[in-house]
mmCIF file of C-alpha atoms (C1' of nucleotides) in Angstrom:
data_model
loop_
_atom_site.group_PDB
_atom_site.id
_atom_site.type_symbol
_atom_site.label_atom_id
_atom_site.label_comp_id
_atom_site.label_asym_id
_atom_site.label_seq_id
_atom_site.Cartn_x
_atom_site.Cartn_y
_atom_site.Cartn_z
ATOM 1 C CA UNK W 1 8.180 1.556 -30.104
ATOM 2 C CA UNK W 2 9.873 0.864 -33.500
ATOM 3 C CA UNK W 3 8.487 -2.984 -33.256
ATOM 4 C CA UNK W 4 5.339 -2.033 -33.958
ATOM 5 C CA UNK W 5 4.493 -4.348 -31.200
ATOM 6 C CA UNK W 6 2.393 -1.260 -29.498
ATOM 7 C CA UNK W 7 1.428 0.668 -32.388
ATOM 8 C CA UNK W 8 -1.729 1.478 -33.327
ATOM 9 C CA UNK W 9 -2.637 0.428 -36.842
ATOM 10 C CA UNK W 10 -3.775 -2.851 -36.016
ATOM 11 C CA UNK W 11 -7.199 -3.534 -34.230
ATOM 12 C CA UNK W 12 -6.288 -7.277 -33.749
ATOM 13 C CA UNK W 13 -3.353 -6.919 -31.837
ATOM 14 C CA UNK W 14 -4.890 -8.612 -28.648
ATOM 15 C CA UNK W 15 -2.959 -11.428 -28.948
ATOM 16 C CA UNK W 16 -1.530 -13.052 -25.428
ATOM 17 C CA UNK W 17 1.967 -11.871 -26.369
ATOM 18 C CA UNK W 18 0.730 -8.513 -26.169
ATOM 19 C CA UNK W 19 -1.187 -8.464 -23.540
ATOM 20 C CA UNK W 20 1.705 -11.003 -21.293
ATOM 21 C CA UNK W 21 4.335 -8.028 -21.790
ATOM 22 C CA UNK W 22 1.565 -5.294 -20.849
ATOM 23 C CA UNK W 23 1.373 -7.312 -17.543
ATOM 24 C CA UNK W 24 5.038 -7.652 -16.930
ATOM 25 C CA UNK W 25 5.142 -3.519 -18.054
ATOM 26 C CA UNK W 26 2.820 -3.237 -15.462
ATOM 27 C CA UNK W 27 4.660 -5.234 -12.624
ATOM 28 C CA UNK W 28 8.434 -3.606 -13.873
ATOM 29 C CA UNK W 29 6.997 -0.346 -13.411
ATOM 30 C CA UNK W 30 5.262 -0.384 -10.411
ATOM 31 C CA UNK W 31 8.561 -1.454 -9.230
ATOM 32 C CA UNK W 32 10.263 1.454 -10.558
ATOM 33 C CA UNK W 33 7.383 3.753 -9.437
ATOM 34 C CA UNK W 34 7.500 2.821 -5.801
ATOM 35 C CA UNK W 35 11.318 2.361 -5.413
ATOM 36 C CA UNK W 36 12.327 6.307 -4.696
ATOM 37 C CA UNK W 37 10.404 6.687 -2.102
ATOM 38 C CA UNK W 38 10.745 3.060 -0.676
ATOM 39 C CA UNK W 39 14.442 4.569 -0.525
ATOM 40 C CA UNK W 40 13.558 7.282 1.808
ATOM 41 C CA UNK W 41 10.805 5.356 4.018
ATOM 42 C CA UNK W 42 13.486 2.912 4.582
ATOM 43 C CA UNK W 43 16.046 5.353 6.194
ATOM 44 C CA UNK W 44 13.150 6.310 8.380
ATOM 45 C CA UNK W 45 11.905 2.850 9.306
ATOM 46 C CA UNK W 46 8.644 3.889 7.535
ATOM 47 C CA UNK W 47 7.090 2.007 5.278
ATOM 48 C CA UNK W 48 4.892 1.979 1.937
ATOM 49 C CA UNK W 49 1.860 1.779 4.270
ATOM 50 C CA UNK W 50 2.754 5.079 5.985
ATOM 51 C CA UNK W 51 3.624 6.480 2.591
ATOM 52 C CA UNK W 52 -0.229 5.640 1.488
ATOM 53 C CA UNK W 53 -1.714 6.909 4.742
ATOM 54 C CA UNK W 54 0.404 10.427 4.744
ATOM 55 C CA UNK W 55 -0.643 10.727 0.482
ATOM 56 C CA UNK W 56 -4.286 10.549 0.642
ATOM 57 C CA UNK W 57 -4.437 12.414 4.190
ATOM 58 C CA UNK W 58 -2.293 15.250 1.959
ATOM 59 C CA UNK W 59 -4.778 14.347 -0.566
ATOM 60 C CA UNK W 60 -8.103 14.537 1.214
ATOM 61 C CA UNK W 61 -6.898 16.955 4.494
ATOM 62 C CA UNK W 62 -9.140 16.472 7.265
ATOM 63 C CA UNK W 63 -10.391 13.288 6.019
ATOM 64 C CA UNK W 64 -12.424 10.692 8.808
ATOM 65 C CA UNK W 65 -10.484 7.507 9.169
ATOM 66 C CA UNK W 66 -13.437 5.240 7.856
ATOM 67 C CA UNK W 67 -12.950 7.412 4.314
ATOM 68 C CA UNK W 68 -9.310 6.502 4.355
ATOM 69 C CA UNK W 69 -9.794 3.105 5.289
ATOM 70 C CA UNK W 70 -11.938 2.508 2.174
ATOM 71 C CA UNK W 71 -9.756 4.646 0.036
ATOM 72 C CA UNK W 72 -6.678 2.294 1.282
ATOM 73 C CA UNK W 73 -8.736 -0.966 1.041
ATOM 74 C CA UNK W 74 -7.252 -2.164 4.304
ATOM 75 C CA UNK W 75 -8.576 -3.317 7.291
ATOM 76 C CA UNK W 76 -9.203 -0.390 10.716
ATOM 77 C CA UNK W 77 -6.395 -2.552 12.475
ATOM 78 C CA UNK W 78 -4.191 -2.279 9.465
ATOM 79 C CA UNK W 79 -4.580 1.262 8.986
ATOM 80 C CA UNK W 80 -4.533 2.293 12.522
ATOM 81 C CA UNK W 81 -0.899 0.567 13.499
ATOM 82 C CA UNK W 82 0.370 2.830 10.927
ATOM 83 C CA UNK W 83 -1.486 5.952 12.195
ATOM 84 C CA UNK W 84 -0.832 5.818 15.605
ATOM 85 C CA UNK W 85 3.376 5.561 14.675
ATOM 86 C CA UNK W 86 2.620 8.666 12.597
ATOM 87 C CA UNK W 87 0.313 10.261 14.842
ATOM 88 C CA UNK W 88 2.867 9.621 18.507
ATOM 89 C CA UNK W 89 6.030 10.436 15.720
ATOM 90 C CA UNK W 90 4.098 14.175 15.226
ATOM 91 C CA UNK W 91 3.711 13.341 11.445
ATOM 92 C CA UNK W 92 0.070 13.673 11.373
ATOM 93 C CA UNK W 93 -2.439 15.570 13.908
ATOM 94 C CA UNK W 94 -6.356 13.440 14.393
ATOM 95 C CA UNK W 95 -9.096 15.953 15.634
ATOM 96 C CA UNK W 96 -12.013 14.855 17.133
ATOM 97 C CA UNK W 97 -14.949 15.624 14.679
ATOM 98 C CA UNK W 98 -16.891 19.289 15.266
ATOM 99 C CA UNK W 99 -20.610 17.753 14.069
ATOM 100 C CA UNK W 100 -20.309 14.127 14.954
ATOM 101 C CA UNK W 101 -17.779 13.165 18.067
ATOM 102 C CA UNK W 102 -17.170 10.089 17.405
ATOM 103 C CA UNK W 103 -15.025 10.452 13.828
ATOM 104 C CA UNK W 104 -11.699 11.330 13.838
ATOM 105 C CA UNK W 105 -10.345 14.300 11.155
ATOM 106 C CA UNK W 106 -6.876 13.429 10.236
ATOM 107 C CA UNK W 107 -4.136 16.364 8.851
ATOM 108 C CA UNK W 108 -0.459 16.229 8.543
ATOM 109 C CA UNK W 109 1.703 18.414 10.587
ATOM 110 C CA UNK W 110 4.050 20.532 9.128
ATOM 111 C CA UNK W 111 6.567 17.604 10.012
ATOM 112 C CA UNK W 112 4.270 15.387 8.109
ATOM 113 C CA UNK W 113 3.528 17.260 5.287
ATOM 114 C CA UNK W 114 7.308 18.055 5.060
ATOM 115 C CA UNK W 115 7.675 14.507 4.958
ATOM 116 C CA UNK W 116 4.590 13.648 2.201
ATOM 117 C CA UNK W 117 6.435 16.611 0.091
ATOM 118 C CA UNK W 118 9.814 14.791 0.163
ATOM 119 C CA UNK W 119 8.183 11.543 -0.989
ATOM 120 C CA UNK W 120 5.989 12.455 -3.342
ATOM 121 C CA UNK W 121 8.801 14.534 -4.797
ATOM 122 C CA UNK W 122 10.937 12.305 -5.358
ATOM 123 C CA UNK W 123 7.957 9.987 -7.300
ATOM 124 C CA UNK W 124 6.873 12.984 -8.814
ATOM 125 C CA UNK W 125 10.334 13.183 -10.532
ATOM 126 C CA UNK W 126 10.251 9.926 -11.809
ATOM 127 C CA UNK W 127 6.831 10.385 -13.395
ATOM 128 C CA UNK W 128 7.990 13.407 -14.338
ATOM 129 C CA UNK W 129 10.509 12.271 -16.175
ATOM 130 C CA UNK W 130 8.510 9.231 -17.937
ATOM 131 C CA UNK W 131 6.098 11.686 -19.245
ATOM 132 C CA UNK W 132 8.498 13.723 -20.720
ATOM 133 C CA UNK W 133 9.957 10.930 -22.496
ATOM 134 C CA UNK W 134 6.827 9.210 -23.497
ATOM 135 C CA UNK W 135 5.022 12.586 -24.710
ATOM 136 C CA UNK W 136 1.369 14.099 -23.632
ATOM 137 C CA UNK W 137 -0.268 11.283 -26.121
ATOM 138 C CA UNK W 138 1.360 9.030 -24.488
ATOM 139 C CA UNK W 139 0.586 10.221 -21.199
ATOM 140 C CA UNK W 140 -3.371 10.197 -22.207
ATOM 141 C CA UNK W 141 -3.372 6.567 -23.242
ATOM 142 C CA UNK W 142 -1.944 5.905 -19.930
ATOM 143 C CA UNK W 143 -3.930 7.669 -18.321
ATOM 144 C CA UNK W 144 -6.961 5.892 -20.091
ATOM 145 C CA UNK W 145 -6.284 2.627 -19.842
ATOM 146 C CA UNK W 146 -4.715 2.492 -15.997
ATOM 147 C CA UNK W 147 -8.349 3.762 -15.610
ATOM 148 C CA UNK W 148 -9.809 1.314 -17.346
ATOM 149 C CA UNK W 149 -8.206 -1.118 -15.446
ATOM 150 C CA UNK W 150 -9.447 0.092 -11.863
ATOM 151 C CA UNK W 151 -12.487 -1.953 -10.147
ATOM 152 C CA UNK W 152 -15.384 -0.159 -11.211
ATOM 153 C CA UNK W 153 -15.941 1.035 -7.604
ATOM 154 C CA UNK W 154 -12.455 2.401 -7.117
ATOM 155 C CA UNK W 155 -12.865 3.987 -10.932
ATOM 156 C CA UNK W 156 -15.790 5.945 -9.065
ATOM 157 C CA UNK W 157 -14.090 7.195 -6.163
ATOM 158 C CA UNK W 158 -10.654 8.107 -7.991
ATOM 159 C CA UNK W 159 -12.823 10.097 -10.677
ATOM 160 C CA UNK W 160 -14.751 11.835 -8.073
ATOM 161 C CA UNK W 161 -11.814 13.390 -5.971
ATOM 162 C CA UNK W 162 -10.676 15.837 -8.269
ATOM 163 C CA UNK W 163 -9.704 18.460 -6.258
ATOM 164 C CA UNK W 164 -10.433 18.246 -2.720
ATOM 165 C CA UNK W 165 -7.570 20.602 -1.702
ATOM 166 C CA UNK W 166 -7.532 24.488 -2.501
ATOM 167 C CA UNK A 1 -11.163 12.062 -21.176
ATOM 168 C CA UNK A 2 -13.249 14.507 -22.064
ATOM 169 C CA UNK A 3 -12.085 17.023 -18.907
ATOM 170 C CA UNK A 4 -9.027 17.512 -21.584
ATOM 171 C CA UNK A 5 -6.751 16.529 -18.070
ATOM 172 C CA UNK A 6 -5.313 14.223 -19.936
ATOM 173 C CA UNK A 7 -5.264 15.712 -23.341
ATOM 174 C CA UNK A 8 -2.077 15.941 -25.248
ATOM 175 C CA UNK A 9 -3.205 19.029 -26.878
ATOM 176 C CA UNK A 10 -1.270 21.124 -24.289
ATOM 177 C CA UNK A 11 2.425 20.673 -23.568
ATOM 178 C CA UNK A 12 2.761 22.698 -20.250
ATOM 179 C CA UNK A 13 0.944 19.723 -18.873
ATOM 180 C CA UNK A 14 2.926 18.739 -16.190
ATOM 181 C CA UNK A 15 1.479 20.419 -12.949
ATOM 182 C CA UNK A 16 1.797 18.422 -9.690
ATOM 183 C CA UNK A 17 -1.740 18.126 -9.762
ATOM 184 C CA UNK A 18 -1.616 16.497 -12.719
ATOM 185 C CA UNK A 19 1.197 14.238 -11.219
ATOM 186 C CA UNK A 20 -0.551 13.329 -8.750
ATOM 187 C CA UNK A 21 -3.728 12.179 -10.492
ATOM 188 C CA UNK A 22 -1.214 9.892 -12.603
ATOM 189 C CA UNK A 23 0.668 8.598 -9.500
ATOM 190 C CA UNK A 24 -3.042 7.822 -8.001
ATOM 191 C CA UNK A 25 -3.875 6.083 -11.238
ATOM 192 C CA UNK A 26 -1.140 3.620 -10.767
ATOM 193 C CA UNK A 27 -1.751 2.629 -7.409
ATOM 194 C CA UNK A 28 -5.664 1.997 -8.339
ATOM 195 C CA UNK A 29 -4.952 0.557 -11.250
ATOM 196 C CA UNK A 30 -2.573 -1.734 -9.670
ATOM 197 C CA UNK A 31 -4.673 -3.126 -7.218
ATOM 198 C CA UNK A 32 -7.250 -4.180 -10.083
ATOM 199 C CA UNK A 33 -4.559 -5.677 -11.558
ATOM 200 C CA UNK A 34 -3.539 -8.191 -9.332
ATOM 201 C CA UNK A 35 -7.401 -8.127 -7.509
ATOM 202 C CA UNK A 36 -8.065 -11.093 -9.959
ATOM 203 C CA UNK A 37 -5.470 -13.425 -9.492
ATOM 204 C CA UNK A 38 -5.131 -12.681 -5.224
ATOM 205 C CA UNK A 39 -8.820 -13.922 -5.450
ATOM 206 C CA UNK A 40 -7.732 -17.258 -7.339
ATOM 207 C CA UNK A 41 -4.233 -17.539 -5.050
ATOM 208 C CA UNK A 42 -6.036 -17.180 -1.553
ATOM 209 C CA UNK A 43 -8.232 -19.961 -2.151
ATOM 210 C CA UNK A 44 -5.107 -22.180 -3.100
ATOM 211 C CA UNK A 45 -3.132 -20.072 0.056
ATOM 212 C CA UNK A 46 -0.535 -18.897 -2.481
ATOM 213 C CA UNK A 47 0.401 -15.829 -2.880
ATOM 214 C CA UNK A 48 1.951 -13.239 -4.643
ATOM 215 C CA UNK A 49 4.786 -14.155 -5.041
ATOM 216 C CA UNK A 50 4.174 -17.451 -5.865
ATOM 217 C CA UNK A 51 2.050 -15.900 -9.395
ATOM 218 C CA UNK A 52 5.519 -14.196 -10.293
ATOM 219 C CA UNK A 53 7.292 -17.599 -9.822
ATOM 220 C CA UNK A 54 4.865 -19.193 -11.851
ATOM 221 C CA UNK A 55 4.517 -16.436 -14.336
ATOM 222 C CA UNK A 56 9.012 -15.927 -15.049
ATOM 223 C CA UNK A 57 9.268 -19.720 -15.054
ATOM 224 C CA UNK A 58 6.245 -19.895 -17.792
ATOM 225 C CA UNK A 59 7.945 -16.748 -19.945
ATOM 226 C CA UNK A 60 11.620 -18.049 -19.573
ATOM 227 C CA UNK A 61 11.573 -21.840 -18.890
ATOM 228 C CA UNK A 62 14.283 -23.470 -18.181
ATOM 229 C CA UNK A 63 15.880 -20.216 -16.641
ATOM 230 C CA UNK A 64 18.204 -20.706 -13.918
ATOM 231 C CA UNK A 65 17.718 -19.785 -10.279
ATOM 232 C CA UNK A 66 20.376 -16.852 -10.316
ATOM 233 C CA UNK A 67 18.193 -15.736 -13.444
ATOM 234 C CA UNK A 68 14.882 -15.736 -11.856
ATOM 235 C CA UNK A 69 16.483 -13.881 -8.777
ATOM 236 C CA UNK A 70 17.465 -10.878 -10.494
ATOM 237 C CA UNK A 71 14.183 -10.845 -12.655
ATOM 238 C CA UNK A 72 12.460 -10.827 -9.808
ATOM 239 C CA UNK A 73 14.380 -8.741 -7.484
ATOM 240 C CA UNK A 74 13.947 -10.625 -4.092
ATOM 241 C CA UNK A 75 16.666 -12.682 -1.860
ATOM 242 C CA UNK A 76 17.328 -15.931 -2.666
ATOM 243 C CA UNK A 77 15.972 -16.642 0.722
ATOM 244 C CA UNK A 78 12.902 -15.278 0.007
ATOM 245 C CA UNK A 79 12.451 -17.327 -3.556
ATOM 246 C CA UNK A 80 13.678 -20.689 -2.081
ATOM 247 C CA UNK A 81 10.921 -20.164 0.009
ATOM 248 C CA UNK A 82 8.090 -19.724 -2.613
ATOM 249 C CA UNK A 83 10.240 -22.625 -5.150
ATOM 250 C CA UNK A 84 10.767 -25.494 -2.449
ATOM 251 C CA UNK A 85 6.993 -25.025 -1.560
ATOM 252 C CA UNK A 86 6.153 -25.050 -5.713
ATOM 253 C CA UNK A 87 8.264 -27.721 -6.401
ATOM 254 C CA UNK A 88 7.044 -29.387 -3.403
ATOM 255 C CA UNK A 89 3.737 -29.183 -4.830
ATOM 256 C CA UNK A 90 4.763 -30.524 -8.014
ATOM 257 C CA UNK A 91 3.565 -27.146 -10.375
ATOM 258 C CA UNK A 92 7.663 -26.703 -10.993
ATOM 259 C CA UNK A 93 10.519 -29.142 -11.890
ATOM 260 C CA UNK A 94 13.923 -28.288 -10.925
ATOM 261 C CA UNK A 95 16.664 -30.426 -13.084
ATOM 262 C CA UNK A 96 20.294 -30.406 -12.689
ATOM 263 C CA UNK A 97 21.787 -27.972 -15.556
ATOM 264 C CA UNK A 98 23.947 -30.076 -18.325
ATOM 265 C CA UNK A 99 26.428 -27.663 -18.951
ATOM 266 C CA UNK A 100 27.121 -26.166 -15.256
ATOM 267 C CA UNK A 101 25.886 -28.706 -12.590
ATOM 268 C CA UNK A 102 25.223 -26.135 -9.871
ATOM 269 C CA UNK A 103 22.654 -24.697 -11.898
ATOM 270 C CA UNK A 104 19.325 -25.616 -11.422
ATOM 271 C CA UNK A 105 16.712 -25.358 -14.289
ATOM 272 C CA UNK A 106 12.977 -24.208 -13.599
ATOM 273 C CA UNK A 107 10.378 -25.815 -15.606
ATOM 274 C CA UNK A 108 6.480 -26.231 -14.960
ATOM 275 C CA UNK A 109 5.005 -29.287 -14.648
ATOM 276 C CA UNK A 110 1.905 -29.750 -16.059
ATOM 277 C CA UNK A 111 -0.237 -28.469 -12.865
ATOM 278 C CA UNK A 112 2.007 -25.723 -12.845
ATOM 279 C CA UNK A 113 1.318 -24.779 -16.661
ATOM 280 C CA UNK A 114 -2.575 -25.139 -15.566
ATOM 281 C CA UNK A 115 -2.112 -22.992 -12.499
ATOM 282 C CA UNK A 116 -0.375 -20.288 -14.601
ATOM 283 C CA UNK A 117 -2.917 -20.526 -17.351
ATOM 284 C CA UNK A 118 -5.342 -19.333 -15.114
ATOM 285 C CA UNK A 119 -4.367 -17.070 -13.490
ATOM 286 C CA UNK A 120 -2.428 -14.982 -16.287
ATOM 287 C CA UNK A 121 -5.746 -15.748 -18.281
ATOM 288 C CA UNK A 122 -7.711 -13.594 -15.070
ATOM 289 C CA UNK A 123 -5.416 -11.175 -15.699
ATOM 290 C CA UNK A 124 -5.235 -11.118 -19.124
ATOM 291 C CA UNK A 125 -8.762 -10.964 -19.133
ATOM 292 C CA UNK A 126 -8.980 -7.828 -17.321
ATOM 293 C CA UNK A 127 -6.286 -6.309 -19.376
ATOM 294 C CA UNK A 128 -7.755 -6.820 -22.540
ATOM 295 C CA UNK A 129 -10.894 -5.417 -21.682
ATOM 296 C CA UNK A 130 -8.739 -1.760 -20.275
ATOM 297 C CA UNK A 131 -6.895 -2.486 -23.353
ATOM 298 C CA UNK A 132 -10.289 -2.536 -25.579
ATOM 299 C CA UNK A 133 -11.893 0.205 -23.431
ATOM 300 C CA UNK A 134 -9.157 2.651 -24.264
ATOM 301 C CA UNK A 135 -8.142 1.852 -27.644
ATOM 302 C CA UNK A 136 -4.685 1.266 -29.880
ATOM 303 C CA UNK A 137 -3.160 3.989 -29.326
ATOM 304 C CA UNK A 138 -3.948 4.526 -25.826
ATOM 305 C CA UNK A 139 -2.138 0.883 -25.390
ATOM 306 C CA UNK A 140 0.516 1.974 -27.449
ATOM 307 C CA UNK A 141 0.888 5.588 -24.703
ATOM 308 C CA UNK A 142 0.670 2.663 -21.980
ATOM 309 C CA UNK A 143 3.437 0.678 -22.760
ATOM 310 C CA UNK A 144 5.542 3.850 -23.558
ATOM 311 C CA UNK A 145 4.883 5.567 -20.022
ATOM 312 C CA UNK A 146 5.528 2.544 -18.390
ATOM 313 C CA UNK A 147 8.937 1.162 -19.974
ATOM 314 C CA UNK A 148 9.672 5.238 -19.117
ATOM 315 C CA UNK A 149 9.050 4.783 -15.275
ATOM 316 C CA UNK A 150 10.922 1.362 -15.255
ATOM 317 C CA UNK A 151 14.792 1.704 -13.718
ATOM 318 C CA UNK A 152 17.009 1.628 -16.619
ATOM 319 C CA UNK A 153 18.809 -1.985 -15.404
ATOM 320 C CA UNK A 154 15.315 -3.187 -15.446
ATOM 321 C CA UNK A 155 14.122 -1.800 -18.829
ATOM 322 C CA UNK A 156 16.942 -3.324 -20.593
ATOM 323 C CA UNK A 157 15.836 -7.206 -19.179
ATOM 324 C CA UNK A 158 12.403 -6.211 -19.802
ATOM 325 C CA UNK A 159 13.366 -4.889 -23.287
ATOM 326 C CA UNK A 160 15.656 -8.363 -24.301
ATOM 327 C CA UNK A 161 13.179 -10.241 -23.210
ATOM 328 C CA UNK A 162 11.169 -10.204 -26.745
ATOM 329 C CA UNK A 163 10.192 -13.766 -27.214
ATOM 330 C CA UNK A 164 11.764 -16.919 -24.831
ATOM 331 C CA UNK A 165 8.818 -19.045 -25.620
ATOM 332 C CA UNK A 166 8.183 -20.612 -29.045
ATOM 333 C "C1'" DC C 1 44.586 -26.999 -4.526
ATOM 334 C "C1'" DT C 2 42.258 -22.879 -3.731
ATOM 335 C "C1'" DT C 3 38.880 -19.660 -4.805
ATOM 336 C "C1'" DT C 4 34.672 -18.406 -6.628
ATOM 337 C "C1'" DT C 5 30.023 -19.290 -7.938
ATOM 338 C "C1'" DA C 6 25.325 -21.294 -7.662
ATOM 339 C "C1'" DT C 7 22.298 -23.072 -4.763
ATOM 340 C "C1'" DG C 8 19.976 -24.462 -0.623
ATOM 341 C "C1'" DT C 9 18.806 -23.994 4.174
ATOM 342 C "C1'" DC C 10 18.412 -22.516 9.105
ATOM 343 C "C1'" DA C 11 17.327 -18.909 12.321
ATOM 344 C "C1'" DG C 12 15.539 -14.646 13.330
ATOM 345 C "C1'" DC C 13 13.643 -10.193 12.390
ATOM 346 C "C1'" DC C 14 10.362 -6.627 10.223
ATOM 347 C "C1'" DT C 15 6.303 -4.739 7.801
ATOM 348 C "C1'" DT C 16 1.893 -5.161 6.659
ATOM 349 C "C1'" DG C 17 -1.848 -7.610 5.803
ATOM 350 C "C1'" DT C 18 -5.634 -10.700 8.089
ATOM 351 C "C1'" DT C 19 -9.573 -12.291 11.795
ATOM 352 C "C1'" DG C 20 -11.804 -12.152 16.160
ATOM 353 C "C1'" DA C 21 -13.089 -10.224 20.493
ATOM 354 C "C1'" DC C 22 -13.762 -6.459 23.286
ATOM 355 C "C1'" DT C 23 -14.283 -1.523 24.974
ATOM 356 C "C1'" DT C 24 -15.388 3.293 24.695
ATOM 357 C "C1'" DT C 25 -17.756 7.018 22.836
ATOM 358 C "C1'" DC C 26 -21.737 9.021 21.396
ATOM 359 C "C1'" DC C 27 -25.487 9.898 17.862
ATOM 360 C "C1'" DA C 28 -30.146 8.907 17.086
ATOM 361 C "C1'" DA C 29 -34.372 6.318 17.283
ATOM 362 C "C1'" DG C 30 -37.784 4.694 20.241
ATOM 363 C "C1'" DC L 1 -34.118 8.636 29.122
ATOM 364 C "C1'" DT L 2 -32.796 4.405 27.480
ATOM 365 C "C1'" DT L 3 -30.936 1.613 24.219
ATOM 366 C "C1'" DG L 4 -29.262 0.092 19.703
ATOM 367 C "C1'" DG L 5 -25.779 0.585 16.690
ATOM 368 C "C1'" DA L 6 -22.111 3.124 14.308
ATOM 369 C "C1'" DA L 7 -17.357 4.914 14.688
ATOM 370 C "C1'" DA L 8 -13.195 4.333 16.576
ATOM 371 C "C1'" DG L 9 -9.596 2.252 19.154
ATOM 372 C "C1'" DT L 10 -7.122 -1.703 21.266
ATOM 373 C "C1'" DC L 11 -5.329 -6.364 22.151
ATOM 374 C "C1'" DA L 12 -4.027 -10.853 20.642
ATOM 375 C "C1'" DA L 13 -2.738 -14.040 17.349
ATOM 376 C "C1'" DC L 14 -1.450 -15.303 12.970
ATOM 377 C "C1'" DA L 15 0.435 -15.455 7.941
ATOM 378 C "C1'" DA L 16 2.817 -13.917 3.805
ATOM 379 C "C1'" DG L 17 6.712 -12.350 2.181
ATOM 380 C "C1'" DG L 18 10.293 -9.235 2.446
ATOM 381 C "C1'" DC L 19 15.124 -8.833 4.852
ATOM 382 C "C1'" DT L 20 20.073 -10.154 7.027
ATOM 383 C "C1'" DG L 21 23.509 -13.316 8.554
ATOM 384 C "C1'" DA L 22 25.618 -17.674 8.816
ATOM 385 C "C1'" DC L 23 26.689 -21.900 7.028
ATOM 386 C "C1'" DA L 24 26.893 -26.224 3.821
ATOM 387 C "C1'" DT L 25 27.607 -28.336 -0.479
ATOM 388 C "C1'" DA L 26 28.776 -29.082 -5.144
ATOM 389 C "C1'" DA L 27 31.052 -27.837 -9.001
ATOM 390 C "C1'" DA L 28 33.322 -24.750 -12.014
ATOM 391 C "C1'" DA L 29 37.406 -21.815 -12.640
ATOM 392 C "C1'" DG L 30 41.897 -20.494 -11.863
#
DNA sequence: CTTTTATGTCAGCCTTGTTGACTTTCCAAG
DNA sequence: CTTGGAAAGTCAACAAGGCTGACATAAAAG
């Protein structure tokens, strides 16, 4: 930024300005962020919920619905609509827990995780590419501050998972 | 950071993994983003969409209908909707252009100014805090990793948009 | 005068969220 | 062993907010 308008050298640059064109930054981009794969889930009659679901079941394999529910912050009837489409469609496989009967494991098939991989991709590239342009420092403060900006709960849970997969 | 994930000091950065913690980030940090002003909007049974209405009229008043479709990126369906039920309300004015009478010109009434105030001040709130948390130049990375991730068409509006307001 | 543009509106559909009520399964405490 | 309650699933109904398609009107443009 050549305006100066996000630069660094001055600590009172809270000003509403500022902070109204960090909000629309934030509502352009999440635009842009979610629009590849919208592109994709739309050709499949999928949507950005089964998007979520097949990510964090990638994410977190083998992973009881209740700990995706509260990872999603929807409600069981919310979540399970878009399971059972992905679970009768082959995309994702739910095993009845070993130690206690009543949870169900989730996983991705290989359909499903063929799937995940194609979306992801394809948001991967696009992040890809912003973080090339904006530079690691860059990519730190965003990093930071998108944290900062979780609910202190969520902060928790997103720090915790780092890597759950091998 | 002190898990130097998110360090710059390394330029081979760019691992899925590290992708994928970033594309995480934004859909957490999203949802705290707009948690504040859903609370404020349920109670009033507005939603969403009506905030952006609110919030592109407030930026860019007087804009034109045509304007604040393409801002926003919906069907004009889909904003007459949210407008008639705004202006209905009386938080936006809709006057006959002077120039071209098909266009229609959105301003906010004073309710509508009030309504606006507080819920960009919720969010504002939040954001200066992440903002504060992570410092200058971690709001500067911000801005630059997001205007990065933004489709280009949607960059250059955001971009030209300095200051409508005086 | 005809065409195009800007806007509004009706009808209908989809996804994805919600609440509430109910059942089944099954672990664990009494 | 019985029972309470947690986990999960299902059904019904509803709402917000996207979408498409069709159509009406007014006014600008040609």
């Amino acid at each position: 930024m050549a305006d100066g308008t996000t630069g660094g050298e001055n600590l009172l640059f809270l000003t509403d300005e500022q902070l109204r064109k960090g909000i629309e930054a934030m509502f352009f981009a999440y635009r842009g962020f979610t629009a590849d794969p919208d592109r994709i889930l739309g050709e499949l009659s999928y949507g950005r919920a089964h998007h979520r679901a097949l990510h964090f079941i990638n994410r977190s394999s083998g992973t009881t619905v209740n700990n995706l529910l509260s990872v999603l912050g929807v409600t069981k009837q919310s979540l399970n609509r878009v399971l059972r489409t992905l679970i009768e469609d082959g995309l994702v496989e739910s095993r009845v827990g070993r130690e206690d009967r009543r949870e169900r494991h989730l996983y991705l098939t290989k359909e499903g995780a063929d799937l995940e991989r194609k979306l992801s991709e394809a948001q991967r590239a696009r992040m890809r590419a912003a973080y090339r342009a904006a530079g690691p420092q860059a990519v730190a403060g965003f990093r930071q501050v998108l944290e900062a900006m979780m609910d202190e709960s969520i902060r928790a849970q997103y720090l915790s998972i780092k890597d759950t997969r091998t």
